[in-house]
XYZ file of C-alpha atoms in Angstrom:
559
model
C -3.881 15.235 -38.640
C -7.530 16.134 -39.403
C -8.626 19.485 -37.884
C -11.145 18.607 -35.187
C -14.499 20.424 -35.426
C -16.032 21.168 -32.066
C -19.376 19.835 -33.197
C -17.767 16.559 -34.368
C -15.988 16.328 -30.993
C -19.192 16.683 -28.957
C -21.197 14.296 -31.012
C -18.526 11.537 -31.189
C -17.368 11.719 -27.590
C -20.983 11.704 -26.492
C -21.337 8.358 -28.234
C -18.361 6.944 -26.179
C -20.144 7.801 -22.941
C -23.499 6.422 -24.174
C -21.787 3.207 -25.373
C -20.240 2.652 -21.930
C -23.540 3.370 -20.231
C -25.527 0.941 -22.523
C -22.920 -1.703 -21.832
C -23.506 -1.209 -18.107
C -27.353 -1.406 -18.555
C -26.978 -4.724 -20.420
C -24.919 -6.155 -17.673
C -27.487 -5.058 -15.045
C -30.382 -6.534 -17.017
C -28.660 -9.827 -17.898
C -27.196 -10.509 -14.412
C -28.391 -13.324 -12.264
C -27.171 -12.235 -8.839
C -28.741 -9.383 -6.761
C -25.234 -8.001 -6.013
C -25.166 -6.995 -9.679
C -28.806 -6.753 -10.621
C -29.861 -4.758 -7.529
C -26.709 -3.439 -5.964
C -25.111 -2.607 -9.370
C -21.547 -3.708 -8.419
C -20.132 -3.587 -11.858
C -18.534 -1.249 -14.382
C -17.910 -0.866 -18.106
C -15.627 1.179 -20.292
C -14.447 1.982 -23.766
C -10.744 1.939 -24.506
C -8.617 2.928 -27.411
C -6.473 0.653 -29.466
C -3.610 0.961 -26.956
C -5.959 -0.075 -24.157
C -6.113 3.444 -22.685
C -9.439 4.306 -21.154
C -11.595 6.778 -23.092
C -14.943 6.623 -21.275
C -16.299 4.846 -18.337
C -19.920 4.282 -17.329
C -20.902 6.121 -14.089
C -21.251 3.047 -11.959
C -18.619 2.134 -9.366
C -15.873 4.803 -8.625
C -13.377 2.279 -7.085
C -13.383 0.599 -10.441
C -11.939 3.767 -11.783
C -8.582 2.840 -13.258
C -9.329 -0.909 -12.667
C -9.106 -1.859 -16.295
C -6.311 0.580 -17.051
C -4.285 -0.718 -14.107
C -4.440 -4.281 -15.438
C -3.247 -3.336 -18.849
C 0.562 -3.329 -18.142
C 0.343 -6.999 -17.170
C -1.444 -7.781 -20.325
C 1.136 -5.937 -22.375
C 3.974 -7.635 -20.494
C 2.594 -11.154 -21.393
C 1.128 -10.425 -24.833
C 1.651 -8.291 -27.900
C -1.824 -6.786 -27.977
C -1.356 -5.903 -31.695
C -1.491 -9.634 -32.379
C -4.733 -10.256 -30.612
C -7.406 -11.879 -32.854
C -11.105 -10.888 -33.198
C -12.187 -14.004 -31.274
C -9.878 -13.517 -28.351
C -10.089 -11.458 -25.180
C -8.105 -10.891 -21.965
C -9.323 -11.803 -18.559
C -7.976 -11.651 -15.033
C -9.045 -11.288 -11.365
C -5.543 -11.423 -9.907
C -5.054 -8.620 -7.212
C -1.342 -9.021 -7.547
C -1.457 -8.296 -11.218
C -3.249 -4.929 -10.714
C -6.714 -6.425 -10.141
C -8.961 -5.460 -7.384
C -9.994 -8.509 -5.322
C -10.718 -11.954 -6.531
C -14.546 -11.386 -6.761
C -13.890 -8.761 -9.425
C -13.309 -10.323 -12.825
C -11.861 -7.946 -15.501
C -12.739 -8.695 -19.195
C -11.229 -6.853 -22.115
C -12.380 -7.431 -25.675
C -10.646 -6.205 -28.790
C -12.634 -4.218 -31.412
C -11.829 -4.711 -34.998
C -13.111 -2.671 -38.007
C -12.106 -3.604 -41.552
C -9.605 -6.121 -40.219
C -7.800 -3.472 -38.133
C -7.513 -3.413 -34.345
C -9.211 -0.022 -33.515
C -10.334 -0.166 -29.812
C -11.200 -2.311 -26.860
C -14.270 -2.590 -24.593
C -14.004 -3.739 -21.077
C -16.078 -4.815 -18.016
C -15.554 -5.403 -14.320
C -18.097 -7.456 -12.498
C -18.239 -8.322 -8.832
C -19.188 -11.962 -8.626
C -21.078 -13.249 -5.628
C -18.323 -15.870 -4.776
C -15.496 -17.468 -6.558
C -14.775 -20.439 -4.316
C -12.500 -20.222 -1.284
C -12.814 -21.657 2.184
C -16.078 -19.928 3.017
C -19.444 -19.410 1.267
C -19.111 -15.660 1.279
C -16.414 -13.464 2.562
C -13.710 -15.295 4.510
C -13.006 -12.977 7.441
C -10.413 -15.354 8.746
C -8.369 -15.771 5.575
C -4.692 -15.495 6.116
C -3.622 -15.585 2.477
C -5.149 -15.049 -0.971
C -5.562 -18.790 -1.710
C -8.166 -19.076 0.991
C -10.252 -16.416 -0.671
C -10.987 -18.115 -4.014
C -9.995 -18.871 -7.520
C -7.066 -16.834 -8.958
C -7.403 -16.125 -12.665
C -3.975 -15.061 -13.938
C -3.836 -12.438 -16.664
C -4.500 -14.541 -19.771
C -5.726 -14.372 -23.352
C -8.643 -16.639 -24.090
C -10.476 -17.548 -27.212
C -14.168 -16.972 -26.941
C -15.172 -19.781 -29.274
C -12.694 -22.357 -27.839
C -12.668 -21.468 -24.107
C -16.196 -20.575 -23.194
C -19.409 -22.706 -23.239
C -18.120 -26.293 -23.177
C -14.543 -25.000 -23.238
C -11.970 -25.232 -20.471
C -12.205 -21.701 -18.930
C -15.968 -21.757 -18.400
C -15.951 -25.393 -17.241
C -13.125 -24.715 -14.830
C -15.045 -21.801 -13.319
C -18.247 -23.825 -13.113
C -16.522 -26.683 -11.302
C -14.842 -24.467 -8.687
C -17.770 -22.238 -7.370
C -20.783 -23.098 -5.140
C -23.390 -21.432 -7.257
C -22.327 -22.234 -10.785
C -25.520 -21.069 -12.603
C -25.431 -17.761 -10.886
C -21.670 -17.120 -11.343
C -21.626 -18.233 -14.930
C -24.776 -16.282 -15.572
C -23.102 -13.090 -14.315
C -19.963 -13.966 -16.317
C -22.035 -14.188 -19.495
C -23.681 -10.931 -18.605
C -20.341 -9.103 -18.495
C -19.302 -10.761 -21.702
C -22.614 -9.680 -23.337
C -21.906 -6.143 -22.273
C -18.531 -5.973 -23.983
C -19.806 -7.746 -27.035
C -22.575 -5.084 -27.358
C -19.950 -2.296 -26.793
C -17.911 -3.811 -29.640
C -20.900 -3.724 -31.955
C -21.857 -0.139 -31.116
C -18.188 0.923 -31.585
C -17.912 -0.697 -34.894
C -21.057 1.240 -36.013
C -19.358 4.420 -34.909
C -16.130 3.648 -36.906
C -18.365 2.842 -40.005
C -20.289 6.146 -39.540
C -17.460 8.608 -38.767
C -14.298 6.877 -40.003
C -11.402 5.444 -38.107
C -9.271 8.632 -38.175
C -11.909 10.915 -36.715
C -12.943 8.561 -33.985
C -9.342 8.013 -32.931
C -8.745 11.801 -32.908
C -11.793 12.263 -30.717
C -10.605 9.545 -28.328
C -7.332 11.273 -27.928
C -8.875 14.674 -27.532
C -11.384 13.382 -24.892
C -8.415 12.116 -22.890
C -6.516 15.360 -23.284
C -9.729 17.266 -22.331
C -10.021 15.334 -18.973
C -6.259 16.007 -18.333
C -6.706 19.767 -18.866
C -9.830 19.911 -16.652
C -8.129 17.942 -13.769
C -4.940 20.109 -14.014
C -7.186 23.160 -13.831
C -8.866 21.809 -10.671
C -5.484 21.018 -9.121
C -4.214 24.485 -9.944
C -7.057 26.036 -8.042
C -5.626 24.468 -4.797
C -2.875 26.456 -2.986
C 0.609 25.059 -3.440
C 1.941 23.261 -0.410
C 2.393 20.127 1.474
C -0.657 18.760 3.320
C -1.266 15.845 5.627
C -4.301 13.627 6.409
C -4.871 10.352 8.152
C -7.554 8.010 9.176
C -7.742 4.714 11.148
C -9.043 1.256 10.353
C -10.856 -1.065 12.666
C -8.860 -3.850 14.233
C -9.487 -7.582 13.541
C -11.372 -7.704 16.840
C -13.198 -4.933 18.717
C -10.246 -4.387 21.033
C -7.157 -5.213 18.860
C -4.670 -2.840 17.327
C -5.923 -0.501 14.600
C -3.895 0.200 11.409
C -3.351 3.911 10.428
C -3.526 5.222 6.878
C -1.408 8.292 6.410
C -1.360 10.580 3.296
C 1.017 13.320 2.337
C -0.243 15.427 -0.508
C 2.002 17.897 -2.301
C 0.340 20.394 -4.656
C 2.678 22.072 -7.101
C 1.052 24.034 -9.907
C -1.301 21.876 -11.822
C 0.160 18.567 -10.536
C -0.247 16.533 -7.328
C 2.049 14.054 -5.658
C 0.384 11.659 -3.196
C 2.663 9.883 -0.770
C 1.050 6.951 1.073
C 4.409 5.289 2.219
C 3.865 6.216 5.992
C 0.830 3.987 6.214
C 1.150 1.000 8.476
C 2.406 -2.425 7.400
C 0.254 -5.145 5.851
C -1.730 -7.349 8.207
C -2.534 -10.998 8.270
C -6.276 -10.588 7.721
C -8.194 -9.613 4.630
C -8.211 -5.723 4.668
C -5.022 -5.220 2.738
C -5.555 -3.173 -0.363
C -3.887 -4.228 -3.608
C -2.016 -1.374 -5.128
C -4.534 -0.846 -7.933
C -7.306 -0.294 -5.361
C -5.049 2.230 -3.503
C -4.505 4.185 -6.769
C -8.212 4.033 -7.663
C -9.143 5.513 -4.202
C -6.705 8.353 -4.600
C -7.821 9.082 -8.224
C -11.503 9.144 -7.225
C -10.902 11.907 -4.675
C -9.286 14.087 -7.370
C -11.998 13.161 -9.794
C -14.614 14.427 -7.303
C -12.593 17.602 -7.083
C -12.735 18.066 -10.832
C -16.497 17.710 -10.854
C -19.116 15.550 -12.538
C -18.589 17.117 -15.992
C -15.044 15.685 -16.388
C -14.974 12.249 -17.972
C -13.065 9.531 -16.232
C -10.283 8.253 -18.578
C -6.654 7.991 -19.102
C -6.218 11.755 -19.124
C -7.545 11.840 -15.557
C -4.556 9.910 -14.251
C -1.850 11.947 -15.839
C -1.462 14.977 -13.438
C -1.210 12.737 -10.319
C 1.716 10.677 -9.154
C 1.096 8.154 -6.342
C 3.733 6.479 -4.285
C 3.193 3.497 -1.985
C 5.474 1.335 0.095
C 5.742 -2.407 -0.754
C 4.784 -4.431 2.319
C 2.464 -1.770 3.575
C -1.277 -2.380 3.970
C -1.842 -0.367 0.784
C 0.658 -2.307 -1.353
C 1.052 -5.736 0.289
C 3.437 -8.580 -0.547
C 1.864 -11.623 -2.319
C -0.148 -13.535 -1.052
C -1.592 -11.358 1.560
C -5.414 -11.651 1.736
C -7.334 -8.633 0.207
C -11.002 -9.671 0.198
C -12.088 -6.742 2.370
C -9.793 -4.286 0.599
C -12.564 -1.582 0.414
C -11.863 -0.745 4.082
C -8.336 0.283 3.440
C -9.308 1.837 0.148
C -11.886 4.034 1.823
C -9.475 5.056 4.564
C -7.034 5.923 1.778
C -9.590 8.169 0.158
C -10.574 9.585 3.464
C -6.942 10.517 4.514
C -6.328 12.097 1.050
C -9.582 14.081 1.269
C -8.641 15.135 4.797
C -5.212 16.409 3.581
C -6.932 18.339 0.698
C -9.406 19.771 3.172
C -6.462 21.248 4.983
C -5.569 22.940 1.754
C -9.021 24.224 0.920
C -11.495 23.550 3.780
C -14.287 25.435 1.888
C -14.253 22.946 -0.876
C -14.548 19.679 1.005
C -17.077 17.903 3.195
C -16.433 16.080 6.466
C -16.111 12.267 6.465
C -19.012 10.112 5.813
C -19.526 6.442 6.750
C -17.044 5.918 3.889
C -17.222 2.178 4.107
C -18.434 -0.839 2.128
C -20.674 -2.486 4.597
C -21.216 -5.901 3.091
C -23.511 -8.542 4.457
C -23.568 -12.026 2.806
C -26.007 -14.732 4.032
C -25.739 -18.336 2.756
C -26.802 -21.823 3.547
C -26.113 -25.348 2.177
C -28.964 -27.379 0.884
C -29.133 -30.802 -0.749
C -29.475 -29.182 -4.143
C -26.538 -26.832 -3.592
C -25.810 -23.536 -1.983
C -28.191 -20.510 -1.582
C -26.602 -17.152 -1.060
C -27.159 -13.368 -1.293
C -25.102 -10.422 -0.695
C -26.004 -6.665 -0.246
C -24.073 -3.455 0.318
C -25.407 -1.199 3.057
C -24.832 2.575 2.997
C -24.457 5.157 5.627
C -24.638 8.858 6.088
C -22.506 11.418 4.123
C -20.452 14.099 5.703
C -21.725 17.677 5.785
C -20.158 20.283 3.667
C -19.718 24.064 3.932
C -23.105 24.689 2.221
C -25.124 21.524 2.802
C -26.083 18.909 5.315
C -24.871 15.326 4.582
C -27.224 13.108 2.669
C -28.829 10.183 4.637
C -28.103 6.535 3.758
C -26.392 6.932 0.328
C -23.578 5.141 -1.484
C -20.337 6.674 -0.368
C -17.549 8.273 -2.512
C -15.841 5.072 -3.761
C -19.040 3.142 -4.597
C -22.320 3.710 -6.343
C -24.105 0.578 -5.290
C -27.847 0.560 -4.924
C -30.031 -0.437 -1.958
C -31.322 -4.036 -2.315
C -35.160 -3.771 -1.638
C -36.467 -5.717 1.332
C -38.980 -7.323 -1.046
C -36.340 -8.660 -3.379
C -34.473 -10.352 -0.549
C -37.566 -11.879 1.112
C -39.062 -13.109 -2.256
C -35.864 -14.898 -3.189
C -34.842 -16.263 0.294
C -37.207 -17.813 2.764
C -34.551 -18.170 5.602
C -34.545 -14.512 6.472
C -37.007 -11.758 7.235
C -36.184 -8.066 7.569
C -38.184 -6.843 10.540
C -36.639 -3.369 10.951
C -35.244 -0.786 8.720
C -34.923 3.011 9.661
C -32.803 6.012 10.278
C -30.832 6.247 13.617
C -31.653 9.384 15.493
C -28.689 11.589 16.330
C -26.302 9.489 14.216
C -25.173 12.386 12.139
C -22.504 14.567 13.539
C -23.779 17.912 14.731
C -22.717 21.076 13.165
C -23.631 24.257 11.360
C -24.272 21.672 8.708
C -25.342 18.346 10.062
C -23.873 15.068 8.978
C -26.214 12.618 7.179
C -27.857 9.896 9.320
C -26.967 6.317 9.425
C -29.603 3.539 9.678
C -30.464 0.311 11.557
C -31.520 -2.849 9.683
C -32.691 -5.951 11.527
C -32.579 -9.488 10.013
C -34.560 -12.300 11.722
C -33.128 -15.763 10.974
C -35.844 -18.192 10.178
C -33.822 -21.434 9.674
C -30.859 -23.200 11.162
C -27.494 -23.402 9.371
C -27.254 -19.903 8.116
C -23.794 -18.374 7.664
C -23.466 -14.553 7.882
C -20.253 -13.137 6.512
C -19.592 -9.361 7.040
C -17.225 -6.634 5.980
C -17.138 -3.093 7.096
C -15.382 -0.430 9.237
C -16.151 2.617 11.535
C -16.899 0.252 14.402
C -13.970 1.815 16.350
C -13.144 5.100 14.702
C -16.090 7.508 13.874
C -16.266 9.722 10.734
C -14.250 12.789 11.348
C -15.695 16.328 11.337
C -14.520 19.646 9.892
C -14.430 23.285 11.192
C -15.533 22.614 14.693
C -18.374 20.067 13.883
C -18.975 16.882 15.811
C -18.042 13.332 14.699
C -20.593 10.873 13.365
C -21.582 7.872 15.446
C -19.970 4.441 15.319
C -21.328 1.451 13.335
C -22.102 -1.840 14.991
C -22.973 -5.423 14.093
C -24.933 -7.130 16.880
C -26.011 -10.763 17.117
C -28.983 -11.376 19.437
C -29.325 -14.957 20.597
C -31.778 -16.032 23.325
C -32.350 -12.385 24.251
C -28.670 -11.692 24.817
C -26.925 -9.016 22.548
C -23.305 -9.547 21.510
C -21.391 -7.152 19.367
C -19.218 -8.773 16.683
C -16.320 -7.250 14.686
C -16.793 -5.566 11.357
C -15.218 -8.565 9.519
C -16.840 -11.715 10.865
C -18.140 -15.135 9.920
C -21.125 -15.965 12.173
C -22.973 -19.291 12.324
C -26.643 -18.544 12.992
C -29.587 -20.605 13.928
C -33.332 -20.251 13.862
C -34.504 -17.572 16.130
C -31.398 -15.506 16.029
C -31.571 -11.733 15.152
C -28.687 -9.880 13.410
C -28.792 -6.086 13.800
C -26.766 -3.851 11.548
C -26.229 -0.228 12.618
C -24.338 2.038 10.115
C -22.768 5.249 11.134
C -23.818 8.721 10.052
C -21.413 11.408 8.606
C -19.380 14.024 10.431
C -20.697 17.548 10.905
C -19.261 20.810 9.597
C -18.917 23.936 11.675
C -19.897 24.845 15.310
C -23.383 23.367 15.993
C -24.343 26.294 18.212
C -24.364 28.418 15.092
C -26.725 26.289 13.138
C -29.897 27.900 11.910
C -32.609 27.575 14.590
C -35.258 26.813 12.005
C -33.091 23.883 10.696
C -32.617 22.579 14.203
C -36.396 22.742 14.837
C -37.109 20.994 11.491
C -34.639 18.204 12.430
C -36.343 17.751 15.820
C -39.810 17.730 14.353
C -38.790 15.121 11.770
C -37.021 13.024 14.375
C -33.522 13.289 13.025
C -32.293 14.631 16.392
C -33.589 14.074 19.845
C -34.869 16.836 22.205
C -31.742 16.219 24.336
C -29.420 16.918 21.359
C -31.472 19.924 20.337
C -30.991 21.373 23.858
C -27.466 20.284 24.946
C -25.788 20.368 21.508
C -27.571 22.951 19.450
C -28.705 25.146 22.344
C -32.416 25.288 21.884
C -34.130 26.695 24.923
C -37.236 25.333 26.652
C -39.599 27.650 24.820
C -38.104 26.547 21.415
C -38.393 22.964 22.415
C -41.923 23.329 23.546
C -42.851 24.840 20.146
C -42.025 21.471 18.634
């Protein structure tokens, strides 16, 4: 084996990360839908010749391990060494280690001098892929009601795309074919560009050196994560969090984590979590694994690349038939709720091990709003992901209205929505006072967004959580507030569950309130200047400043 020079390692591995990032940029620029173009719900990666992840773009953390998780099913069906340059692998099947049906996984082989040397991969969330509802089907009782299932398969780009059977089948089974196929082409363009850039690297540095750098980059991530785990005290730690029920007053499933730290390895046992449910918040096992791995990735820090080495020090166990590893064909469209509660439970367990290294819970939810209508020319639809407040940490207040730990989605601008869709107007958008949990460090605030419905026949589909169980606090802090979805019709307000399909008409108003994060530490010990600044800026009310933080009348009068 060639001796690896540190300079070569830094230069070559830097190209892996930049290639993954450029692939992501291409997908964003080429995408048709706002869920990709604005919200950035997609990911890209570089893989070695054995389909082990080498570098992933910093896009959506829940996609961490997504492509790697699907690889065993590819290898079970195909000899990847026999793949041809014109072929690729594609799937969206949650029960073949995909995520949910909207996430199409695409893996493209890279050849150099007639030799298979690497793969590039992309995951893209598609606005819709058929199913019973134009949007998220909150009432789905099985996977078949959620959309098209693409089994793990090998396709030929020249034969199967364009006028070929794969693309034509997709086009015929979705409500917005131009948008869906446009996004599909965007993710294919991303992997094609990644292939070109990798081929240039192999030509410049040679196959042997590039492969050595790929392996060393994976080993480096493993060493760094092992070091982070070794800094935790050995022991057995427990954490739990609770999901919303299907209705506002129905039973709530519990997610339970047992984390065992032994030296530089971790064992995460999720088997005590509740059984799978009949509505679409079950998490396919790949999503459960991604959620756990993301928490440990955050523990390692931003300087550690996400790749195959990241997964090695962690063993994860689930129970078949549980909400975190359901039997086929349980519905999984809203799996982010269970995935977030998984991450939250693991994070809570680790906070018991090292409370000075972890923050309180944030909103920790994918709050998804989809609006659609049927016209003579076809369907019109948009989706956006709404963020909440982060939990406070030992040294910092929680951030306001940011993507939570499993996602990195962007805010869809009001102007972009209103320019593209004349059936809705956003008449209110602002922070919610007192929504962040009180503490020495205050939880980040949540927000309120108000949609005015301007036409009849509008379907609103929602996903979310934290409508029944607020974000938990740490070290004596206070919990964050609850989220709420509210339909206002003829002046009457009605709360609806987090996962709903709502038929709206002209004149209705839909209000979204997203929770803030939990607080950290006793609020009475918060710095008085910070409390006064929060009061002056409207983050907290005078009542909270007095009753929770203990400001006296003279201090209140000063503001």
